[in-house]
Tab-separated table of C-alpha atoms in Angstrom:
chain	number	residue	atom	x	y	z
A	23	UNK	CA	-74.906	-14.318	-80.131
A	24	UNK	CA	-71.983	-13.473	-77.452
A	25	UNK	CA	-69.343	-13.095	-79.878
A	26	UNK	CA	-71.198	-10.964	-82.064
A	27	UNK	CA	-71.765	-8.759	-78.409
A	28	UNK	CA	-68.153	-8.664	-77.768
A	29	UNK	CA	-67.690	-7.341	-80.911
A	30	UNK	CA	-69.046	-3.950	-79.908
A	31	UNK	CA	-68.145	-4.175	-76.016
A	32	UNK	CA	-64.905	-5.260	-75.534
A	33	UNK	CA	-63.203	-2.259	-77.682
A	34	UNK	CA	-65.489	-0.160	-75.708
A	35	UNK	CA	-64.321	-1.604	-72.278
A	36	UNK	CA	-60.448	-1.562	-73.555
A	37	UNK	CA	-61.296	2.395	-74.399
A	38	UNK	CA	-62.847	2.805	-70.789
A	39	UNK	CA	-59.666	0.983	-69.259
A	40	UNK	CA	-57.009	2.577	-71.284
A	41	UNK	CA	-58.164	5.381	-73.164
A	42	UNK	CA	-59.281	7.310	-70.262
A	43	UNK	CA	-58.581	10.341	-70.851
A	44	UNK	CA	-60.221	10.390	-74.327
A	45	UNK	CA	-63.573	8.804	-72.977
A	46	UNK	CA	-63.849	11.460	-70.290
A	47	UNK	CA	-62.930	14.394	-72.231
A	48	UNK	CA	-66.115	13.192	-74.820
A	49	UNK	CA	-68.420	12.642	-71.933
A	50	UNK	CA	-67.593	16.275	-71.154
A	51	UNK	CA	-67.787	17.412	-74.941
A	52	UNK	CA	-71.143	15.222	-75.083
A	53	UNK	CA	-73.035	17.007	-72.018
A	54	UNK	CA	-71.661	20.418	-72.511
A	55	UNK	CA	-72.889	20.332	-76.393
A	56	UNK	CA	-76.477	19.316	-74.825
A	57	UNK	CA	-75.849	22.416	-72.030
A	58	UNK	CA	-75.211	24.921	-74.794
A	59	UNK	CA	-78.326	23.848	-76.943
A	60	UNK	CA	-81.120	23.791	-73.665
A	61	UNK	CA	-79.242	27.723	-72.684
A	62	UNK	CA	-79.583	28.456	-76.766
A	63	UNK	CA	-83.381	27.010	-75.795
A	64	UNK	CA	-83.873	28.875	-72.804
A	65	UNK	CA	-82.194	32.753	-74.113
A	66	UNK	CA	-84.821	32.164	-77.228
A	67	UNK	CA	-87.670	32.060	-75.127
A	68	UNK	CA	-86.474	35.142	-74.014
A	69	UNK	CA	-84.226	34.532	-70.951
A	70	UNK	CA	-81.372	36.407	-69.619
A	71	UNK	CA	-78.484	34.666	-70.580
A	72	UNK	CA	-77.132	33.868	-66.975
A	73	UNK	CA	-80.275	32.841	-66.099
A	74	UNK	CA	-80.199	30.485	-69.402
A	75	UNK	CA	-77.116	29.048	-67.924
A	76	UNK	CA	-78.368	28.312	-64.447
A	77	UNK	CA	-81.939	26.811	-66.065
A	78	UNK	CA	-80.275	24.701	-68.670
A	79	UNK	CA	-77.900	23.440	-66.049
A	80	UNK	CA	-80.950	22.641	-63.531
A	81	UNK	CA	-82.663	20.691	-66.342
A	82	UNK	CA	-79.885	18.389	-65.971
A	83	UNK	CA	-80.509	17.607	-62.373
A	84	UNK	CA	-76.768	18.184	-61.508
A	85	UNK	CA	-74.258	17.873	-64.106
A	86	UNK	CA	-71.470	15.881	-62.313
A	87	UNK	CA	-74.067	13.438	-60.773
A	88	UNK	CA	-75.015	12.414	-64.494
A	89	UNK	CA	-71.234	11.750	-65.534
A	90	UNK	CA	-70.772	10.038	-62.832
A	91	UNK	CA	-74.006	7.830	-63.335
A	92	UNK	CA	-72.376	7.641	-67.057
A	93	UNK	CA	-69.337	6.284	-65.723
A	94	UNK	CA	-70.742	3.816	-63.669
A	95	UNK	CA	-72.304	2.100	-67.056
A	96	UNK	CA	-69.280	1.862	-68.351
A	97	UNK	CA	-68.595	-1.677	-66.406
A	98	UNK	CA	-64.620	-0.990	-65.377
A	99	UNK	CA	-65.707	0.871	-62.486
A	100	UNK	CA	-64.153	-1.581	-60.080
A	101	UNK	CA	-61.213	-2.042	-61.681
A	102	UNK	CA	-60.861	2.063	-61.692
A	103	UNK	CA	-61.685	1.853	-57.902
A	104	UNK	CA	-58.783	-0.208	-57.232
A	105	UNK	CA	-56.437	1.299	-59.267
A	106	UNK	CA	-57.347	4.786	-57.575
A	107	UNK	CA	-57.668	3.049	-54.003
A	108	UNK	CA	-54.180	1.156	-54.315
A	109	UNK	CA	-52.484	4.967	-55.606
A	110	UNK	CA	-54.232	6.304	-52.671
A	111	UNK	CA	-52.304	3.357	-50.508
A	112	UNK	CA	-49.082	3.845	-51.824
A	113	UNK	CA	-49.179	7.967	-50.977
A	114	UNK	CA	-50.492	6.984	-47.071
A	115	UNK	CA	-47.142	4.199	-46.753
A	116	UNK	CA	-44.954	6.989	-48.559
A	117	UNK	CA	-46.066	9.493	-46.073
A	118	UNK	CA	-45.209	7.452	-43.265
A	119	UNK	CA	-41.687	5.669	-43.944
A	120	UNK	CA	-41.371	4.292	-40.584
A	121	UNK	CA	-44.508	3.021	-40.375
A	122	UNK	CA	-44.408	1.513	-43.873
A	123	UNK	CA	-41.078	0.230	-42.662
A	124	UNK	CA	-41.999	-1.621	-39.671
A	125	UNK	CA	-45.140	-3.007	-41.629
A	126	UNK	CA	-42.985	-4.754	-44.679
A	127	UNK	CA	-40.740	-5.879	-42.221
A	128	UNK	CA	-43.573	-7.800	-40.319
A	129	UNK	CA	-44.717	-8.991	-43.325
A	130	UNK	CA	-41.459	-10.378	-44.346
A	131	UNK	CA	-40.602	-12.099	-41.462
A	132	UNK	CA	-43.745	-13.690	-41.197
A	133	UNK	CA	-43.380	-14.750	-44.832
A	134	UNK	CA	-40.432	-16.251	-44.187
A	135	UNK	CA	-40.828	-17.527	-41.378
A	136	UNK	CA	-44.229	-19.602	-43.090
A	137	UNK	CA	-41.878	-20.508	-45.548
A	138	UNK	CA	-39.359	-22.183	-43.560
A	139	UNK	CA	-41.758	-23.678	-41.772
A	140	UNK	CA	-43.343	-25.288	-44.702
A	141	UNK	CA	-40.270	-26.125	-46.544
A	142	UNK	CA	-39.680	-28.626	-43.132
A	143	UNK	CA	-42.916	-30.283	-42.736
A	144	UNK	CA	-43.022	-30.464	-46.755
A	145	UNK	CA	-39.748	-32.337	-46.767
A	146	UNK	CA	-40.766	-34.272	-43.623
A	147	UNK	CA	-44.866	-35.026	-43.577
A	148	UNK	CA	-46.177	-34.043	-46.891
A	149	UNK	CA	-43.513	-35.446	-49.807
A	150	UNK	CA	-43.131	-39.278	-49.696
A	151	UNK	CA	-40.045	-40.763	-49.393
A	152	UNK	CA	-38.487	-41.933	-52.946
A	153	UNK	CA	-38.398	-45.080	-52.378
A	154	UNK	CA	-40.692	-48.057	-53.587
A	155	UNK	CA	-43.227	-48.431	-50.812
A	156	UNK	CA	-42.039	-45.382	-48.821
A	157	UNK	CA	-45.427	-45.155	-47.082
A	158	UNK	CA	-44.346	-48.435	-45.331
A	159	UNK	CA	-40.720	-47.111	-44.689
A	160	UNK	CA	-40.183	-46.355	-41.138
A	161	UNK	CA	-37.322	-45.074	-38.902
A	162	UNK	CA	-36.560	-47.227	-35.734
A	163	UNK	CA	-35.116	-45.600	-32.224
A	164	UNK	CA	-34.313	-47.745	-28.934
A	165	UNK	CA	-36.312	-45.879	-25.778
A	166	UNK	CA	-34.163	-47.458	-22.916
A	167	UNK	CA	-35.949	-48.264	-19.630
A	168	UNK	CA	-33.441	-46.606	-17.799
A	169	UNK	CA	-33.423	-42.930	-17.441
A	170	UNK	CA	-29.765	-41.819	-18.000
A	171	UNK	CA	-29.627	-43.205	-21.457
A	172	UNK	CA	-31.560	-41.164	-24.720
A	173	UNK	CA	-33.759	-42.120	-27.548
A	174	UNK	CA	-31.845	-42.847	-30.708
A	175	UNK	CA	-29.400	-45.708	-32.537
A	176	UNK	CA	-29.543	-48.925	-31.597
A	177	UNK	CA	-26.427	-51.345	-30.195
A	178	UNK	CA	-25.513	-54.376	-32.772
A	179	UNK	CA	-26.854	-56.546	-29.766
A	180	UNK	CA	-30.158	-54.864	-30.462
A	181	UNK	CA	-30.531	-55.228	-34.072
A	182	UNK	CA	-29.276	-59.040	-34.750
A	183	UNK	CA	-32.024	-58.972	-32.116
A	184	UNK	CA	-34.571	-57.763	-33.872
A	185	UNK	CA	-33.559	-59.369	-36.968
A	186	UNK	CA	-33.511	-63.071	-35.681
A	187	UNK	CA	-37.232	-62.354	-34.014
A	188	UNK	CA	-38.697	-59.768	-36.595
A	189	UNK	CA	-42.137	-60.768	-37.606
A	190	UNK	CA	-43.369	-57.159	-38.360
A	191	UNK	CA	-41.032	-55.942	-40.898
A	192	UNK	CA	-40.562	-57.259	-44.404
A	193	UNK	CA	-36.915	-55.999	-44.382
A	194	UNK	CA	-34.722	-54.143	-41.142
A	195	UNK	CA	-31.224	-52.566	-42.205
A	196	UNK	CA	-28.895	-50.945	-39.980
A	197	UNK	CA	-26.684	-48.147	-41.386
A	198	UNK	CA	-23.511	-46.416	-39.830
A	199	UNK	CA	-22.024	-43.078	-40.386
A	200	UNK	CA	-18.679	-43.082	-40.395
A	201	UNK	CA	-15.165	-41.080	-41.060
A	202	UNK	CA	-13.434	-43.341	-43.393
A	203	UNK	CA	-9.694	-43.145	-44.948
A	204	UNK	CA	-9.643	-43.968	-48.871
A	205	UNK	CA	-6.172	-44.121	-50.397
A	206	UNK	CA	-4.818	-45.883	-53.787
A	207	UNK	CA	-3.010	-44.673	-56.639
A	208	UNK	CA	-4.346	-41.169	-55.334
A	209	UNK	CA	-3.087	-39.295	-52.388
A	210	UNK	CA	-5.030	-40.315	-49.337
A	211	UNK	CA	-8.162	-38.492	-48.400
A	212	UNK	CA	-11.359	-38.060	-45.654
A	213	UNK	CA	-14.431	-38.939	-46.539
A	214	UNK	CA	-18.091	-39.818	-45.238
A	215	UNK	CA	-18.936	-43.278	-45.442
A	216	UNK	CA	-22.339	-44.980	-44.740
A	217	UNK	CA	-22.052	-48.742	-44.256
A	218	UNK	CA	-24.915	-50.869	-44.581
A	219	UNK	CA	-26.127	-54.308	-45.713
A	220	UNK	CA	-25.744	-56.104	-43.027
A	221	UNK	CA	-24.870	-60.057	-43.541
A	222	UNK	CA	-22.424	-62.115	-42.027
A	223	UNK	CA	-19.279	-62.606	-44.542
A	224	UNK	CA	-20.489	-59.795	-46.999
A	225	UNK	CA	-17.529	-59.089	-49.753
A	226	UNK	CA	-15.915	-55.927	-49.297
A	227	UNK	CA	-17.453	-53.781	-51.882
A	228	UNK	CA	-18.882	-50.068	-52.410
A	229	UNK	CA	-20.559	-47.663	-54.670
A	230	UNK	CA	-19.384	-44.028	-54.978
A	231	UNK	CA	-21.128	-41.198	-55.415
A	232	UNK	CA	-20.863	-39.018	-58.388
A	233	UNK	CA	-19.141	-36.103	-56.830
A	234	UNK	CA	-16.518	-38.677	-55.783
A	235	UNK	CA	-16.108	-40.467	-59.060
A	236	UNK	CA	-15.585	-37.086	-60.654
A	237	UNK	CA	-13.041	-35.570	-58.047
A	238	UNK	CA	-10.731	-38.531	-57.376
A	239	UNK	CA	-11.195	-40.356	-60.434
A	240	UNK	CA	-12.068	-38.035	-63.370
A	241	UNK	CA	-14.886	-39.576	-64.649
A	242	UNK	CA	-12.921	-42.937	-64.854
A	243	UNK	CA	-15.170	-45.062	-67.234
A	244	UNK	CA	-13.482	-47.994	-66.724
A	245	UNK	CA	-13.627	-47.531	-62.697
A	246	UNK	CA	-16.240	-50.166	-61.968
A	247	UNK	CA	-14.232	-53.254	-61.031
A	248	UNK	CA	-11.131	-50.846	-59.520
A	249	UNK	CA	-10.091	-51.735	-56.072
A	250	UNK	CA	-9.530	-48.789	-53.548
A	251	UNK	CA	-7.918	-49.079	-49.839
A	252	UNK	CA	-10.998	-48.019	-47.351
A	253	UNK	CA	-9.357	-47.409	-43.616
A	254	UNK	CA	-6.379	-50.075	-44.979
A	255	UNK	CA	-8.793	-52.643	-46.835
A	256	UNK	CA	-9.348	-53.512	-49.899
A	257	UNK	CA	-12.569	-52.820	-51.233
A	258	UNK	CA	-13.889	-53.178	-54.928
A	259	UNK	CA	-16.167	-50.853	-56.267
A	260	UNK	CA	-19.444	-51.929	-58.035
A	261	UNK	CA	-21.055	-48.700	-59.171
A	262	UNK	CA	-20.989	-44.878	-59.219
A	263	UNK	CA	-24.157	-43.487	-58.129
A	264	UNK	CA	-26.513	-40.646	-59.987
A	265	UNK	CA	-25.524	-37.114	-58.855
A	266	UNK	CA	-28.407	-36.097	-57.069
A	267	UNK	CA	-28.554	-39.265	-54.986
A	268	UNK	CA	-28.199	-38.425	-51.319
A	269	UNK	CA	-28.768	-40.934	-48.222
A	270	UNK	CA	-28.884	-39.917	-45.435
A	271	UNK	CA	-27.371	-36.694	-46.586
A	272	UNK	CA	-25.121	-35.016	-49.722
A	273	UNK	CA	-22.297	-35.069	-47.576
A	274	UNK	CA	-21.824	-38.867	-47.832
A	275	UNK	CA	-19.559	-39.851	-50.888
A	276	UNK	CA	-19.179	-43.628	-50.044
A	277	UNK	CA	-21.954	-46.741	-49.729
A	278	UNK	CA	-19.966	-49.997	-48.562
A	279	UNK	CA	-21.222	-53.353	-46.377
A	280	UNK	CA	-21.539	-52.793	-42.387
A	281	UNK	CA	-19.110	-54.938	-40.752
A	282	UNK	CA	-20.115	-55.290	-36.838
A	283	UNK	CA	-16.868	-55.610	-34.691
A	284	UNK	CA	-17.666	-58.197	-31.927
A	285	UNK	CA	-15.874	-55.922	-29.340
A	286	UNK	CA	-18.051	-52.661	-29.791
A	287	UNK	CA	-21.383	-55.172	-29.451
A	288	UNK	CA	-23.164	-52.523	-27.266
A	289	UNK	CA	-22.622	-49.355	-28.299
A	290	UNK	CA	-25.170	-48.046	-30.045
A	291	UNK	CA	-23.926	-46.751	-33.321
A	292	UNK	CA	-26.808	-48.098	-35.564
A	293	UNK	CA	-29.531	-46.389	-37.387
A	294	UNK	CA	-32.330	-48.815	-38.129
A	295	UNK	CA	-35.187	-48.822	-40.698
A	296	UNK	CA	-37.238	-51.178	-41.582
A	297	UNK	CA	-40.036	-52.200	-44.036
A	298	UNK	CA	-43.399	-53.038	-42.880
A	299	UNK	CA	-45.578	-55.880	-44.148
A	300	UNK	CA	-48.460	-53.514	-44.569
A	301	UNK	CA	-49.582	-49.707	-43.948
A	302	UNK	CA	-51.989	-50.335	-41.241
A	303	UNK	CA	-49.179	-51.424	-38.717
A	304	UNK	CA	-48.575	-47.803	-38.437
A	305	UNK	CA	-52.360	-47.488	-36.528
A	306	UNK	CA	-51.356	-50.611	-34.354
A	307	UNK	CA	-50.167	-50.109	-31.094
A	308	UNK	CA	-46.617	-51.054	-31.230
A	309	UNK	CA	-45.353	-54.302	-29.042
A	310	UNK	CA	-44.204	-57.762	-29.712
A	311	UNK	CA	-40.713	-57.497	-31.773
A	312	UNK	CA	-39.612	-53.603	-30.551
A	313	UNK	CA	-40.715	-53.854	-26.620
A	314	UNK	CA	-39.688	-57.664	-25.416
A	315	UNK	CA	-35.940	-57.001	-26.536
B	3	UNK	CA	-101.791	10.709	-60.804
B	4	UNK	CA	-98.212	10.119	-60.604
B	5	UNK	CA	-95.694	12.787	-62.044
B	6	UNK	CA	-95.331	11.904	-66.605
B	7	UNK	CA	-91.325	11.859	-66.063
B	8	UNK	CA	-92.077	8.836	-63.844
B	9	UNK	CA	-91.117	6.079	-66.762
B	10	UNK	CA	-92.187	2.819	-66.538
B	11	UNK	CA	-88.403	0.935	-65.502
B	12	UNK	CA	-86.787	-0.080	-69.024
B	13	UNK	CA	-89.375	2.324	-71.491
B	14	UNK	CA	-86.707	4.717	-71.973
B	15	UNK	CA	-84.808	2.033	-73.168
B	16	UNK	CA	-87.273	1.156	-75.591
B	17	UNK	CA	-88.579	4.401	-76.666
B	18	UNK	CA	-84.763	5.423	-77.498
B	19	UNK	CA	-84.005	2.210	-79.560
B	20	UNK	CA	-87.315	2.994	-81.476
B	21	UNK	CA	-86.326	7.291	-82.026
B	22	UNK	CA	-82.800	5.817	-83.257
B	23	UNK	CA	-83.953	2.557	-85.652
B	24	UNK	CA	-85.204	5.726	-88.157
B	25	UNK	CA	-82.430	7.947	-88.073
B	26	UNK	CA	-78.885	7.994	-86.254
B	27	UNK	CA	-79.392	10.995	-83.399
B	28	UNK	CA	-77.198	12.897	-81.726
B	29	UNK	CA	-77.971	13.361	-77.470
B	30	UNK	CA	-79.752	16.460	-77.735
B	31	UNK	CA	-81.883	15.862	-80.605
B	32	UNK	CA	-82.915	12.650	-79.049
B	33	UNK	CA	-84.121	14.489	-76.554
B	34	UNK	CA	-85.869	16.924	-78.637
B	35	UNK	CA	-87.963	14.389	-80.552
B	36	UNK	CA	-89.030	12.258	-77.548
B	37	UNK	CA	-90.665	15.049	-76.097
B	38	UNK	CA	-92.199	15.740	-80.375
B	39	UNK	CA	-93.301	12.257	-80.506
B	40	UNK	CA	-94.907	11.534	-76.923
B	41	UNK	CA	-96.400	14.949	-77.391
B	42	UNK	CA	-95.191	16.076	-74.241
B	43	UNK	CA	-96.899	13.183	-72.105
B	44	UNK	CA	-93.610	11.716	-71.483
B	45	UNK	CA	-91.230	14.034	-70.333
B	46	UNK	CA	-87.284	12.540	-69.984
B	47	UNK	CA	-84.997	14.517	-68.194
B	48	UNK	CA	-81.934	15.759	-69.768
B	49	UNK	CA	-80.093	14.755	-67.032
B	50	UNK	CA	-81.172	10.987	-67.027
B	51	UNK	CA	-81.024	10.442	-71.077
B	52	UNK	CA	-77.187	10.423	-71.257
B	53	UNK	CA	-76.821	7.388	-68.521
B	54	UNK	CA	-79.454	5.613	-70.228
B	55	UNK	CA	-77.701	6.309	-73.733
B	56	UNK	CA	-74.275	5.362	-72.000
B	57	UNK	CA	-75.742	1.933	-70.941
B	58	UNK	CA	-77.535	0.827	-73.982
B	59	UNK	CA	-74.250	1.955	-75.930
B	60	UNK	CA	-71.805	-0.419	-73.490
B	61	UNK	CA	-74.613	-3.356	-73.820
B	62	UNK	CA	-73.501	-3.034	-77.406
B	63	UNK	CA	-77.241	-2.305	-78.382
B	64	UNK	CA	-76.245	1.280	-79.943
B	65	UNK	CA	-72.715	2.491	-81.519
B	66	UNK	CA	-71.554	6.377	-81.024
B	67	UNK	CA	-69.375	8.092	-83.646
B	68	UNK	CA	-68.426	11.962	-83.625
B	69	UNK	CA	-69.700	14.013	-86.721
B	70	UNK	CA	-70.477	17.260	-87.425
B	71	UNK	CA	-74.096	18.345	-86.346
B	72	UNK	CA	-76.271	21.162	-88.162
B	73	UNK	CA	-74.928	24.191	-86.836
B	74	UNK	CA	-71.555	22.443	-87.212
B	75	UNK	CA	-69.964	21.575	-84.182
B	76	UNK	CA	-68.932	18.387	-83.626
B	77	UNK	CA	-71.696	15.644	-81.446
B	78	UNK	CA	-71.620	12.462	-81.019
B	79	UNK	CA	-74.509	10.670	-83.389
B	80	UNK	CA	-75.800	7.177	-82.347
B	81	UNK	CA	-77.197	4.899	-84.406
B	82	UNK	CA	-78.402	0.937	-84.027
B	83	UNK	CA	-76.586	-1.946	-84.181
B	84	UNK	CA	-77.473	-5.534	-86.082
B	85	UNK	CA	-78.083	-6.374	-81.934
B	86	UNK	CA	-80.051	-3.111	-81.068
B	87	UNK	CA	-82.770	-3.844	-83.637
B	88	UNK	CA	-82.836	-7.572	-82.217
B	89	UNK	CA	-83.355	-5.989	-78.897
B	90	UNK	CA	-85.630	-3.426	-80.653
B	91	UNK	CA	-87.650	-6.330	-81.884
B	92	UNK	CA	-88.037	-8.247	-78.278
B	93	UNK	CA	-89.122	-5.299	-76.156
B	94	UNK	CA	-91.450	-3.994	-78.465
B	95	UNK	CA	-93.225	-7.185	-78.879
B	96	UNK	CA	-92.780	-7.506	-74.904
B	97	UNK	CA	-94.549	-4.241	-74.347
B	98	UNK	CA	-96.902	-4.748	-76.390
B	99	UNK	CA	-97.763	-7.868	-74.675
B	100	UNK	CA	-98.002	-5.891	-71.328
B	101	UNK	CA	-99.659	-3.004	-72.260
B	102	UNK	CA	-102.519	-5.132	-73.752
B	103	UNK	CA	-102.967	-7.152	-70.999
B	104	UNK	CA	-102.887	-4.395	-68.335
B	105	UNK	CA	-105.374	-2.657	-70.722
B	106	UNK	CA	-107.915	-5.385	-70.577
B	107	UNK	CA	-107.865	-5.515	-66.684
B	108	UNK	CA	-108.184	-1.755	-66.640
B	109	UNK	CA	-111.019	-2.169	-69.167
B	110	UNK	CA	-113.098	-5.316	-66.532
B	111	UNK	CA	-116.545	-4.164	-66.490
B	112	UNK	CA	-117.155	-4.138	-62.550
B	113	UNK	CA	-120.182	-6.701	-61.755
């Protein structure tokens, strides 16, 4: 039953919408034909002819009111409406430059403004962390009792700490930041390094990242199992790392063990995470492990 | 008594589907033979005969195509479609329905 309808209205709707011109020059044929044939009427019963005119017109009960009642069957009304009201929009703002200027630059500020505001608390709140259990993945800062020191890393003291009493966390790692020297067979060169994986007598190894591997080794294949000289030691790398991996940031090109120098034992150069046994810690008030040390 | 162009709401519908399901009509000589046929009793204003047309034709009921008309000008002639004479079909049978039962209640003897 419908498709059979659309058979006969949608041409008829696509004529309204784009054919304009055509439709409304046959609505005007249409009632003009039915104008001249009343006034044909009226001048055989005798009438003069203006007075024909003016009677056959009246029989219509206002020409223009009947188009327009034609029109308005024709179902793309609205869509007309808008197209006429948004024309009639863009003459006002082209009349008034200033104005119109002011106004889009409001409206892109505030756009962009909205969008770098979501962009931050998309990366932050919304997106989960790519990791395995990232909903459990938590970020760990030392608020000192005293009042001249900040929130932020913890000392090494801290963290062995924390990692000989933990009872809350499935997993705590410390990670460093550093500026680290690599030289070789290569000419020596700066670089970020992130140390991590804390354990006492670790081997000296690292993975690279991609941009690294690339750069100072051309896309050595045979580079796994290569030793390079990391701030004068020897350090054997294990892996190259996918290009779009990035922790904490891109800027890092080297992963290697944390080695804790007992002389720096309380400066607080340490970044901690850790893994919780379960989501719901997050709802618990936080004491035991964190506030006794 | 209430003026005859008052129309019951949808008879001009029907009365045009019926004037077209004998012959395809152009505007004006529909409006010629509804006054012929009702004898005058119903009188449809040339003004509201072309919406009505208009609607019936975008409901897909009717389909419009120009030709040349007696005194050879050109007018738009419109003539049923396969869904017009379905429609045709339902609102007759509908007013026939109403008229009957509104005649019987006018007809109740008073006791």
């Amino acid at each position: 039953m419908r498709p059979e309808r659309w058979f006969y209205t949608v041409p008829l709707r696509l004529r309204s919408l784009f054919r304009r011109r055509q439709v409304e020059k046959e609505l005007d044929e249409e009632l003009q034909y039915h104008l001249e044939r009343k006034t044909e009427e009226f001048l055989a019963r005798g009438m003069m002819p203006e007075k024909a005119h003016f009677a056959a017109l009246g029989a219509m009960e206002g020409l223009d009111q009947q188009k327009e009642r034609c029109r308005d069957t024709r179902r793309v009304n609205p869509i007309e409406h808008f197209i006429q009201d948004f024309h009639c929009g863009l003459r006002m703002l082209a009349k008034s430059p200033g104005f119109t200027a002011v106004a889009v630059l409001t409206l892109a500020l505030g756009i962009g403004a909205n969008t770098a505001v979501f962009s931050i608390v998309n990366a932050v709140l919304l997106r989960p962390l790519p990791l395995p259990h990232g909903e459990r993945v938590v970020s760990i800062q030392v608020t000192p009792m005293l009042a001249d020191e900040t929130t932020g890393p913890a000392s090494p003291l801290q963290f062995c700490a924390w990692r000989a009493h933990n009872r809350e966390f499935a997993l705590l790692a410390a990670v460093r930041s550093l500026r680290g020297q690599v030289s070789g067979k290569e000419c020596p060169e700066e670089i970020l390094v992130l140390e991590d994986d804390y354990r006492t007598g670790a081997p000296r190894v690292c993975l690279i990242s991609h941009r690294l591997w690339q750069r100072r080794y051309s896309e050595d294949r045979n580079i796994i199992g290569r030793v390079l000289n990391l701030d004068s030691k020897s350090t054997l790398i294990i892996g190259v790392l996918p290009p779009d991996f990035a922790f904490p940031d891109a800027e890092h090109d080297l992963w290697t063990v944390l080695h804790l120098n007992p002389e720096h034992q309380t400066e607080r150069t340490l970044d901690v995470y850790g893994l919780l046994n379960s989501v719901f810690q997050l709802r618990m008030p936080r004491h035991g492990l964190l506030q006794s040390l | 008594m209430s003026k005859p162009s008052d129309l019951v709401q949808g008879t001009l519908d029907l009365l045009i589907l019926k004037i077209l399901a004998l012959e395809p009509l152009h505007g004006w000589a529909i409006s010629l033979r509804l006054k012929q046929v009702s004898g005058d009793v119903l009188q449809v204003s040339d003004g509201s005969l072309y919406p009505a047309l208009h609607k019936l034709e975008q409901e897909g009921w009717i389909t419009a195509e120009w030709k040349p008309s007696e005194n050879n000008r050109r007018a738009k002639y419109y003539s049923l479609t396969r869904l017009g004479r379905k429609e045709f079909q339902k609102e007759a049978a509908n007013w026939t329905r109403l008229s009957e039962a509104i005649t019987q209640v006018v007809r109740l003897e008073e006791a």
